XYZ file of C-alpha atoms in Angstrom:
687
model
C 103.352 108.284 105.260
C 102.770 104.767 103.949
C 100.723 103.449 101.041
C 97.707 102.717 103.262
C 97.524 106.381 104.345
C 97.754 107.567 100.754
C 94.999 105.167 99.666
C 92.816 106.302 102.586
C 93.218 109.937 101.524
C 92.480 109.120 97.883
C 89.420 107.052 98.777
C 87.929 109.684 101.079
C 88.531 112.565 98.661
C 87.221 110.693 95.607
C 84.135 109.518 97.498
C 83.448 112.992 98.869
C 83.900 114.553 95.413
C 81.446 112.117 93.797
C 78.821 112.723 96.496
C 79.206 116.504 96.396
C 79.164 116.737 92.581
C 76.100 114.471 92.385
C 74.336 116.596 94.983
C 75.270 119.751 93.073
C 73.876 118.400 89.796
C 70.534 117.781 91.559
C 70.362 121.067 93.474
C 71.273 123.080 90.369
C 68.122 121.813 88.631
C 65.780 123.079 91.371
C 64.149 126.462 90.519
C 64.209 127.496 94.189
C 68.039 127.389 94.150
C 68.415 129.666 91.123
C 69.534 132.583 93.327
C 72.530 130.453 94.420
C 73.493 128.697 91.168
C 72.342 131.221 88.520
C 72.854 134.650 90.148
C 74.605 136.128 87.118
C 71.745 135.221 84.769
C 69.143 136.500 87.226
C 70.967 139.822 87.649
C 70.788 140.303 83.868
C 67.171 139.051 83.785
C 68.021 136.161 81.470
C 65.611 133.253 81.086
C 66.691 130.056 82.879
C 65.276 126.737 81.706
C 64.793 123.842 84.143
C 63.818 120.203 83.486
C 60.056 119.805 83.093
C 59.704 116.311 84.519
C 59.967 115.839 88.272
C 62.021 112.639 87.987
C 64.801 114.172 85.879
C 65.154 117.048 88.353
C 66.064 114.625 91.155
C 68.530 112.436 89.257
C 72.280 113.216 89.126
C 73.540 114.211 85.704
C 76.688 115.440 83.945
C 74.904 117.933 81.692
C 76.649 120.855 83.406
C 80.021 119.277 82.583
C 79.091 118.850 78.903
C 77.860 122.444 78.843
C 81.134 123.673 80.351
C 83.227 121.875 77.722
C 81.075 123.348 74.931
C 81.956 126.936 75.901
C 84.507 128.521 73.554
C 87.207 131.003 74.469
C 85.535 133.625 72.289
C 82.317 133.294 74.316
C 84.244 133.689 77.579
C 86.013 136.754 76.204
C 82.763 138.303 74.995
C 80.662 137.708 78.105
C 83.231 137.657 80.928
C 86.284 139.535 79.674
C 89.966 138.779 79.257
C 90.703 138.403 82.980
C 88.279 135.480 83.254
C 89.776 133.956 80.094
C 93.259 134.192 81.658
C 92.030 132.101 84.626
C 90.631 129.438 82.285
C 93.818 129.391 80.218
C 95.807 128.890 83.434
C 93.960 125.596 83.968
C 94.463 124.642 80.309
C 98.181 125.397 80.629
C 98.367 123.046 83.618
C 96.586 120.299 81.669
C 98.922 120.647 78.655
C 102.072 120.658 80.780
C 101.277 117.816 83.174
C 99.856 115.530 80.472
C 103.260 115.378 78.786
C 105.067 115.272 82.132
C 102.900 112.311 83.209
C 103.805 110.374 80.079
C 107.513 111.003 80.692
C 107.244 110.298 84.406
C 105.132 107.140 84.302
C 106.731 105.579 81.227
C 110.392 106.446 81.891
C 111.105 107.686 85.416
C 108.784 105.470 87.456
C 110.243 102.141 86.128
C 113.772 103.541 86.503
C 113.112 104.412 90.152
C 111.266 101.236 91.095
C 113.621 98.743 89.414
C 116.753 100.046 91.128
C 117.570 97.007 93.286
C 120.509 98.648 95.075
C 118.576 101.705 96.174
C 118.356 102.772 99.826
C 114.640 102.080 99.971
C 115.140 98.425 99.032
C 117.025 97.846 102.268
C 114.009 98.916 104.365
C 111.139 96.483 104.810
C 108.384 99.080 104.862
C 105.398 100.169 102.883
C 106.933 103.584 102.122
C 106.347 105.296 98.775
C 110.084 106.015 98.454
C 110.479 103.094 96.052
C 108.711 105.177 93.379
C 110.812 108.306 93.917
C 114.355 109.406 93.158
C 115.354 108.550 96.722
C 115.403 104.875 95.624
C 118.325 105.616 93.269
C 121.688 104.794 94.792
C 124.455 107.304 95.285
C 126.478 107.817 92.079
C 124.165 105.619 89.978
C 124.271 106.119 86.208
C 120.457 106.050 86.248
C 120.579 109.660 87.423
C 121.468 110.608 83.830
C 117.956 109.519 82.880
C 116.567 111.921 85.460
C 118.856 114.667 84.178
C 117.649 114.135 80.604
C 114.000 114.176 81.686
C 114.640 117.340 83.715
C 116.061 119.088 80.638
C 113.108 117.988 78.492
C 110.475 119.050 81.066
C 112.213 122.387 81.654
C 112.423 123.262 77.965
C 108.860 122.095 77.397
C 107.631 124.288 80.253
C 109.502 127.314 78.893
C 108.115 126.636 75.402
C 104.535 126.492 76.716
C 105.111 129.673 78.704
C 106.529 131.480 75.654
C 103.688 130.265 73.422
C 101.027 131.215 75.961
C 102.572 134.665 76.444
C 102.431 135.402 72.704
C 98.836 134.184 72.398
C 97.679 136.212 75.407
C 99.420 139.297 74.002
C 97.667 138.912 70.635
C 94.292 138.488 72.348
C 95.015 141.465 74.609
C 95.838 143.792 71.705
C 92.642 142.798 69.888
C 90.606 143.136 73.078
C 92.031 146.602 73.745
C 90.938 147.631 70.277
C 87.434 146.248 70.859
C 87.007 148.254 74.090
C 88.700 151.387 72.758
C 85.621 153.517 73.553
C 85.932 153.030 77.329
C 86.438 156.333 79.198
C 89.525 155.092 81.075
C 91.405 154.964 77.766
C 91.099 158.775 77.557
C 91.655 159.560 81.249
C 94.513 159.746 83.748
C 94.558 160.039 87.545
C 96.482 163.021 88.946
C 97.513 163.215 92.613
C 99.281 165.771 94.824
C 97.759 168.770 93.043
C 99.046 172.026 94.586
C 96.672 174.620 96.033
C 96.077 177.812 94.036
C 96.355 180.733 96.535
C 94.889 183.211 94.060
C 91.567 181.437 93.494
C 91.567 179.446 96.764
C 90.958 176.180 94.905
C 92.803 173.286 93.267
C 90.473 172.941 90.276
C 91.718 176.028 88.449
C 95.293 174.865 89.067
C 94.541 171.605 87.185
C 92.999 173.465 84.267
C 95.860 175.967 83.989
C 98.577 173.309 84.265
C 97.276 170.915 81.606
C 96.108 173.724 79.288
C 99.689 174.993 79.340
C 101.633 171.721 79.098
C 99.186 169.645 77.011
C 97.385 172.331 74.965
C 96.463 170.137 71.992
C 95.266 166.997 73.794
C 93.829 168.226 77.134
C 90.016 168.287 77.340
C 88.584 168.594 80.880
C 89.017 167.599 84.513
C 86.971 166.327 87.455
C 88.265 167.387 90.845
C 87.433 165.008 93.692
C 85.912 165.849 97.060
C 85.849 164.297 100.489
C 82.226 163.219 100.186
C 81.961 160.669 102.994
C 79.298 162.717 104.802
C 77.322 163.238 101.584
C 77.499 159.538 100.742
C 76.249 158.648 104.228
C 73.257 160.969 103.796
C 72.565 159.548 100.326
C 72.601 156.060 101.813
C 70.126 157.129 104.501
C 67.850 158.752 101.901
C 67.946 155.614 99.746
C 67.117 153.424 102.757
C 64.161 155.659 103.735
C 62.836 155.619 100.169
C 62.866 151.820 100.162
C 60.993 151.742 103.477
C 58.362 154.155 102.118
C 57.882 152.009 99.032
C 57.558 148.850 101.121
C 55.025 150.457 103.502
C 52.928 151.775 100.631
C 52.806 148.365 99.004
C 51.810 146.774 102.305
C 49.194 149.429 103.052
C 47.606 148.968 99.625
C 47.350 145.232 100.326
C 45.778 145.828 103.741
C 43.389 148.463 102.340
C 41.818 145.870 100.083
C 40.893 143.779 103.131
C 37.714 144.592 105.065
C 38.825 143.155 108.390
C 39.104 145.692 111.221
C 42.569 144.425 112.186
C 43.928 145.116 108.724
C 42.337 148.587 108.716
C 44.182 149.430 111.942
C 47.437 148.260 110.339
C 46.642 150.440 107.313
C 46.242 153.541 109.512
C 49.562 152.769 111.270
C 51.319 152.430 107.917
C 49.939 155.769 106.720
C 51.240 157.550 109.836
C 54.655 155.887 109.461
C 54.810 156.950 105.817
C 54.151 160.549 106.817
C 56.944 160.499 109.391
C 59.389 158.936 106.909
C 58.508 161.466 104.191
C 59.280 164.321 106.580
C 62.666 162.789 107.384
C 63.258 162.286 103.663
C 62.619 165.972 102.903
C 64.992 167.044 105.691
C 67.728 164.849 104.208
C 67.104 166.301 100.756
C 67.578 169.839 102.035
C 70.818 168.844 103.780
C 72.110 167.202 100.613
C 71.315 170.236 98.444
C 73.170 172.430 100.920
C 76.239 170.137 100.942
C 76.301 169.822 97.144
C 76.450 173.550 96.489
C 79.698 174.882 95.029
C 80.861 176.816 98.101
C 80.476 173.800 100.390
C 82.189 171.430 97.945
C 85.165 173.764 97.587
C 85.908 173.295 101.287
C 86.064 169.504 100.758
C 88.417 169.503 97.758
C 91.057 166.772 97.583
C 94.447 167.095 95.820
C 93.236 164.441 93.373
C 91.572 164.758 89.963
C 90.652 162.721 86.906
C 91.895 164.511 83.776
C 90.467 163.555 80.390
C 92.111 164.054 76.989
C 90.873 164.310 73.435
C 92.799 161.210 72.359
C 94.078 157.972 73.828
C 97.588 158.868 72.700
C 97.482 162.088 74.697
C 96.304 160.245 77.820
C 99.009 157.577 77.408
C 101.768 160.185 77.063
C 100.550 162.212 80.063
C 100.238 159.145 82.319
C 103.742 157.826 81.571
C 105.781 161.041 81.777
C 106.972 163.097 84.729
C 104.980 166.330 84.874
C 106.993 168.513 87.275
C 110.561 169.056 88.506
C 109.315 168.225 92.003
C 108.781 164.434 91.927
C 106.125 164.514 94.647
C 103.852 166.976 92.774
C 101.547 166.262 89.815
C 101.908 162.478 90.078
C 100.099 160.804 87.177
C 99.036 157.249 86.396
C 96.513 155.595 84.037
C 92.975 155.880 85.356
C 91.102 152.692 86.296
C 87.621 151.970 85.014
C 84.957 154.161 86.654
C 83.320 151.071 88.175
C 86.738 149.904 89.439
C 87.631 153.027 91.448
C 87.899 152.819 95.252
C 86.745 156.370 95.968
C 87.482 156.319 99.704
C 91.147 155.374 99.143
C 91.670 158.431 96.926
C 91.233 160.579 100.034
C 94.431 159.098 101.542
C 97.332 161.565 101.099
C 99.941 160.238 98.700
C 102.731 160.917 101.193
C 101.018 158.634 103.734
C 100.902 155.600 101.423
C 104.427 154.511 102.394
C 103.309 154.137 106.021
C 100.287 152.119 104.912
C 102.590 149.802 102.957
C 104.922 149.345 105.926
C 101.974 148.545 108.176
C 100.641 145.974 105.702
C 104.100 144.384 105.414
C 104.360 144.048 109.201
C 100.847 142.588 109.428
C 101.620 140.044 106.672
C 104.864 139.072 108.442
C 103.018 138.522 111.734
C 100.392 136.378 109.962
C 103.183 134.358 108.334
C 104.816 133.692 111.698
C 101.575 132.616 113.352
C 100.707 130.371 110.388
C 103.827 128.330 111.122
C 101.971 126.753 114.057
C 99.260 124.915 112.050
C 101.810 123.870 109.391
C 104.080 122.354 112.039
C 101.079 120.645 113.654
C 100.092 119.172 110.297
C 103.579 117.773 109.755
C 103.525 116.347 113.270
C 100.377 114.373 112.384
C 101.970 113.198 109.124
C 105.035 111.962 111.016
C 102.897 109.950 113.450
C 105.263 106.954 113.374
C 108.136 109.097 114.653
C 105.942 110.746 117.274
C 105.064 107.276 118.652
C 108.747 106.741 119.495
C 109.035 110.062 121.337
C 105.527 110.063 122.843
C 104.355 106.476 123.612
C 100.692 107.412 124.461
C 100.219 108.254 120.763
C 100.280 104.485 120.072
C 96.662 104.348 121.263
C 95.485 105.234 117.729
C 96.493 101.713 116.651
C 93.676 100.260 118.738
C 91.113 101.336 116.088
C 91.750 99.657 112.689
C 92.333 102.177 109.891
C 92.375 105.211 112.188
C 96.115 105.692 111.804
C 95.813 105.760 107.995
C 93.018 108.342 108.114
C 94.918 110.502 110.620
C 98.164 110.562 108.649
C 96.677 110.493 105.140
C 93.536 112.636 105.159
C 93.423 114.772 108.305
C 96.655 116.810 107.744
C 95.633 118.015 104.279
C 92.133 118.912 105.526
C 93.557 120.976 108.386
C 96.052 122.704 106.100
C 93.443 123.523 103.417
C 91.053 124.829 106.069
C 93.647 127.322 107.277
C 94.633 128.216 103.691
C 91.006 129.074 102.851
C 91.128 132.059 105.235
C 94.436 133.465 103.955
C 93.232 135.094 100.662
C 90.506 137.055 102.447
C 92.947 138.201 105.131
C 95.438 139.336 102.489
C 92.719 141.165 100.552
C 91.796 143.080 103.712
C 95.447 144.024 104.192
C 95.707 145.158 100.566
C 92.674 147.393 101.135
C 94.517 149.127 103.979
C 97.475 149.779 101.672
C 95.452 152.463 99.861
C 95.088 151.017 96.358
C 93.110 153.330 94.079
C 91.149 150.548 92.377
C 89.643 147.204 93.207
C 91.744 145.504 90.521
C 95.034 146.821 91.952
C 93.944 145.777 95.428
C 93.229 142.221 94.275
C 96.447 142.026 92.242
C 98.379 143.060 95.336
C 96.499 140.464 97.381
C 97.223 137.883 94.668
C 100.988 138.318 95.033
C 100.795 138.395 98.832
C 98.839 135.126 98.885
C 101.211 133.402 96.429
C 104.394 134.237 98.318
C 102.706 133.402 101.603
C 101.741 129.962 100.270
C 105.187 129.309 98.807
C 106.862 130.218 102.084
C 104.475 128.529 104.501
C 102.809 125.677 102.638
C 105.743 124.597 100.465
C 108.999 125.458 102.220
C 107.786 125.266 105.801
C 106.045 121.938 105.171
C 109.258 120.663 103.626
C 111.498 121.858 106.427
C 109.243 120.882 109.315
C 108.633 117.458 107.792
C 112.346 116.885 107.204
C 113.205 118.031 110.714
C 110.747 115.699 112.428
C 111.764 112.812 110.197
C 115.538 113.140 110.515
C 116.156 114.713 113.920
C 116.972 111.404 115.616
C 119.445 110.079 113.029
C 121.045 113.525 112.634
C 122.321 113.443 116.208
C 123.690 109.902 115.945
C 125.159 110.206 112.406
C 125.777 113.929 111.723
C 127.907 113.301 108.611
C 125.036 111.533 106.858
C 122.619 114.454 107.338
C 122.820 115.707 103.703
C 121.847 112.304 102.321
C 119.032 112.012 104.844
C 117.801 115.481 103.845
C 117.716 114.508 100.159
C 115.658 111.442 101.040
C 113.313 113.563 103.167
C 112.710 116.026 100.308
C 111.488 113.230 98.063
C 109.645 111.586 100.956
C 107.418 114.664 101.315
C 105.895 113.866 97.907
C 103.176 111.697 99.440
C 102.090 114.583 101.679
C 101.787 116.876 98.661
C 99.813 114.185 96.843
C 97.249 114.280 99.662
C 97.312 118.089 99.554
C 96.576 118.101 95.801
C 93.821 115.506 96.287
C 92.117 117.504 99.035
C 92.520 120.906 97.391
C 91.437 119.577 93.998
C 88.756 116.947 94.535
C 87.234 118.232 97.772
C 88.092 121.923 97.291
C 86.760 122.304 93.736
C 83.690 120.202 94.552
C 82.799 122.437 97.493
C 83.506 125.507 95.354
C 80.852 124.522 92.828
C 78.362 123.398 95.521
C 78.607 126.695 97.481
C 77.520 125.026 100.770
C 77.744 128.215 102.846
C 75.451 130.192 100.541
C 73.128 127.216 100.159
C 72.663 126.858 103.930
C 72.139 130.609 104.317
C 69.600 130.578 101.486
C 67.675 127.716 103.106
C 67.639 129.538 106.453
C 66.299 132.728 104.844
C 63.713 130.804 102.827
C 62.238 129.260 105.985
C 62.393 132.440 108.055
C 59.734 135.133 108.438
C 60.980 136.979 105.346
C 60.856 133.894 103.146
C 57.841 135.162 101.212
C 59.624 138.258 99.875
C 61.361 138.259 96.535
C 64.931 137.075 97.041
C 67.875 138.784 95.379
C 70.550 136.642 93.682
C 73.731 135.997 95.666
C 76.028 137.774 93.227
C 79.758 138.057 94.012
C 82.829 138.915 91.963
C 85.257 136.313 90.686
C 87.931 135.870 93.418
C 91.077 136.172 91.294
C 93.150 136.751 94.441
C 92.148 133.278 95.692
C 92.086 131.194 92.506
C 95.282 132.327 90.775
C 97.796 131.936 93.671
C 96.411 128.589 94.868
C 96.453 127.103 91.353
C 99.920 128.573 90.757
C 101.125 126.873 93.946
C 99.889 123.537 92.586
C 101.849 124.169 89.381
C 104.947 124.923 91.479
C 104.534 121.709 93.501
C 104.036 119.706 90.310
C 107.108 121.179 88.617
C 109.388 120.680 91.612
C 108.269 117.062 92.040
C 107.922 116.184 88.334
C 111.297 114.402 88.272
C 111.577 113.599 91.988
C 108.225 111.808 92.405
C 106.430 111.182 89.072
C 103.571 109.418 90.896
C 102.262 112.907 91.780
C 101.686 113.895 88.129
C 98.450 111.940 87.355
C 96.784 113.536 90.387
C 97.652 116.964 89.004
C 95.934 116.129 85.707
C 92.723 115.328 87.624
C 93.211 118.543 89.625
C 93.405 120.781 86.552
C 90.632 119.002 84.632
C 88.207 119.347 87.534
C 89.248 122.959 88.186
C 88.768 123.774 84.496
C 85.197 122.438 84.483
C 84.247 123.982 87.834
C 85.453 127.485 87.063
C 83.952 127.451 83.582
C 80.620 126.786 85.297
C 81.237 129.464 87.940
C 82.266 132.113 85.413
C 79.255 131.396 83.198
C 76.558 131.166 85.881
C 77.728 132.388 89.283
C 80.404 135.071 89.451
C 79.923 138.638 88.277
C 82.616 140.597 86.446
C 82.975 143.878 88.342
C 86.076 145.134 86.511
C 88.187 144.363 83.461
C 91.958 144.908 83.428
C 92.409 143.487 79.915
C 94.586 140.587 81.052
C 96.866 142.351 83.544
C 96.773 139.215 85.698
C 98.779 137.300 83.097
C 102.189 138.916 83.936
C 101.665 137.804 87.541
C 100.914 134.235 86.429
C 103.934 134.283 84.100
C 106.100 135.395 87.027
C 104.770 132.665 89.341
C 105.350 129.896 86.783
C 108.862 131.142 86.047
C 109.607 131.012 89.792
C 108.380 127.403 89.760
C 110.764 126.513 86.917
C 113.698 128.135 88.742
C 112.845 126.282 91.964
C 112.716 123.026 90.021
C 116.268 123.624 88.741
C 117.586 124.564 92.197
C 115.998 121.516 93.816
C 117.420 119.118 91.216
C 120.895 120.694 91.413
C 120.850 120.001 95.151
C 119.624 116.446 94.686
C 122.172 115.648 91.968
C 124.884 117.048 94.214
C 123.769 114.873 97.116
C 123.591 111.887 94.761
C 127.186 112.600 93.651
C 126.331 113.528 90.048
C 127.665 117.103 89.836
C 128.021 116.975 85.995
C 124.778 116.130 85.754
C 104.282 147.934 75.736
C 100.611 148.903 74.505
C 100.867 152.663 73.776
C 101.312 152.056 69.991
C 97.857 150.439 70.053
C 96.395 153.721 71.425
C 97.512 155.676 68.336
C 95.974 153.076 65.991
C 92.661 153.220 67.878
C 92.610 157.039 67.679
C 93.196 156.985 63.920
C 90.434 154.402 63.452
C 87.916 156.476 65.429
C 88.855 159.645 63.531
C 88.063 157.880 60.258
C 84.740 156.572 61.610
C 83.763 159.893 63.227
C 83.512 158.433 66.750
C 85.974 160.640 68.627
C 83.397 163.299 69.504
C 81.066 160.705 71.062
C 83.966 159.288 73.081
C 84.808 162.752 74.435
C 81.201 163.355 75.493
C 81.193 160.040 77.393
C 84.481 160.749 79.168
C 83.352 164.082 80.625
C 80.802 162.568 83.052
C 82.324 159.096 83.521
C 84.448 159.956 86.576
C 81.914 161.962 88.541
C 82.422 160.941 92.210
C 79.564 159.185 94.062
C 78.707 162.283 96.099
C 77.855 164.169 92.878
C 76.079 161.448 90.933
C 72.314 161.549 90.305
C 70.379 159.360 92.718
C 67.146 157.922 91.374
C 65.102 157.056 94.453
C 62.549 154.344 93.941
C 59.856 155.699 96.252
C 57.065 157.978 94.953
C 57.460 161.566 96.138
C 55.019 164.451 96.617
C 54.572 166.585 93.527
C 56.006 169.615 95.310
C 59.385 167.908 95.791
C 61.975 168.506 93.092
C 64.613 165.890 92.130
C 67.635 165.905 94.408
C 70.167 165.921 91.577
C 69.123 166.443 87.992
C 70.053 163.826 85.444
C 71.333 166.385 82.958
């Protein structure tokens, strides 16, 4: 890729980002778009203020950027939780690291690379970007000691930032755990593979006897789980019928007020439909009462239960110790939040989970293999000059001025990012099939799957396929010089990753904040036949499994190329600044927080960044060799929280809350919204 291709990519991405962000700032100020850009506020029934004057509503502004920068970490922690704060601190970590790296790279490394008159790139009359990379340094040059010194400084600075961030996150986590000490999951554990009691023909009494015997001072109660898929389906049908009845009654009351004969006929039809629906509703209620009786539920018992304790310390001890001599009985783990539980996955037998994991591994491997095709295609477009030699008809692109630069500079990164966009959702679906007991564990699993997929396919495969296409001809004619050609190819791929960062950052973050898919869908619904009805906000959870691995990949690319190609570093600063602003806006206004793991995503991020530092060392060891320079735990916090609540007299209230927190969906009270006849009793009492 030459300088013209890189400039074409930068120009297109910057122009697209400015247009999209300007359009977003206008659309965000329109009250009709509040369901797209303020769904979180609408779901909490918060007041949203819009500009009063018509002119100001149709002028682009940067007020949303100023508002994002005014948000403090304490506000994020209070309103969105520690997991959301970890995402924001990931962007801040990238800004801190690459700001210093850019100073070192642009002030020291870039002049050292460019002023090397005896470098290999000086002998080639081309517009290649290799003159700004380490590939311009000659073999055995003493200038490589400058690169070695900068590598040591950047490595130690990265480790220092990682150590500092880890300590700060841990302090915030301990304080946050104390603040949410009243949550029921702090007193509860999940128990699986409960044996069947032949004497009482049930598993529930077995749970009570076991924990009363082995944890007599801390055990409080249990909630056995049932296979309630059929009950949940009937509850869903009853809820749907109740909504239809309410809608028909509202419509019939409107038509009743009209004196026209046509509306009176519609009123009579609505009354007859309401009668039919009420009969169906009563039949469903009788079925549900029959299925929720004790004898019927006992037949649907699962070998799974939530066991609550009188103290957090008791729950922590029980969840982290082996309960039985048989390792596949009485398996315990900390309970997730009640709102975080995936109830259907708890019905999967524990012994079958290994087969689910093997199936997911095979599916991920197949997806990885098939993804090699678009990556290789992308690198083929990047290496268009080489393809022209092997395939002369490809020279036709030169007939249109500038087309070659757009094809090699902008198109490959767009194709690659388009395919990457699908990967997180595919991996999340695979993680669901693995049988995770909570939504948070499912998304953490998907997070790791996406990261390693991106490292293998986007980073390594792009590197190898690009090097292969670039060097295959000279490797056959001069096989002994292949290592030196490979070193040059590694640094030559920097311009491709610059275009990747530009597209993923400028275009990707801009489209993230604009939400074009939801906006188009909202416009279609607004102009359809149901446009007059009250529209619900488009509320979705924060996609940790998509944000964290993709941003971590950008950190990995930046670290590996920090010394090799310092020209990449300023683009990474823009990437992290824009991502910081965009996701502050999304967390405040758009995404809902459906669970809180108290910062359990941070160990994953720490692991990803450490992998990036190790890869940076390995890459530079290989380059220095080719350049002939070879010389060159939280349980203690549970006890403190228990003692604090004992002093304040809050333990009894916590125990009352825990008892009903983990009631499965098939046993929860259902408050139907439709009016019912006076003779009908509530389906499930609220007491």
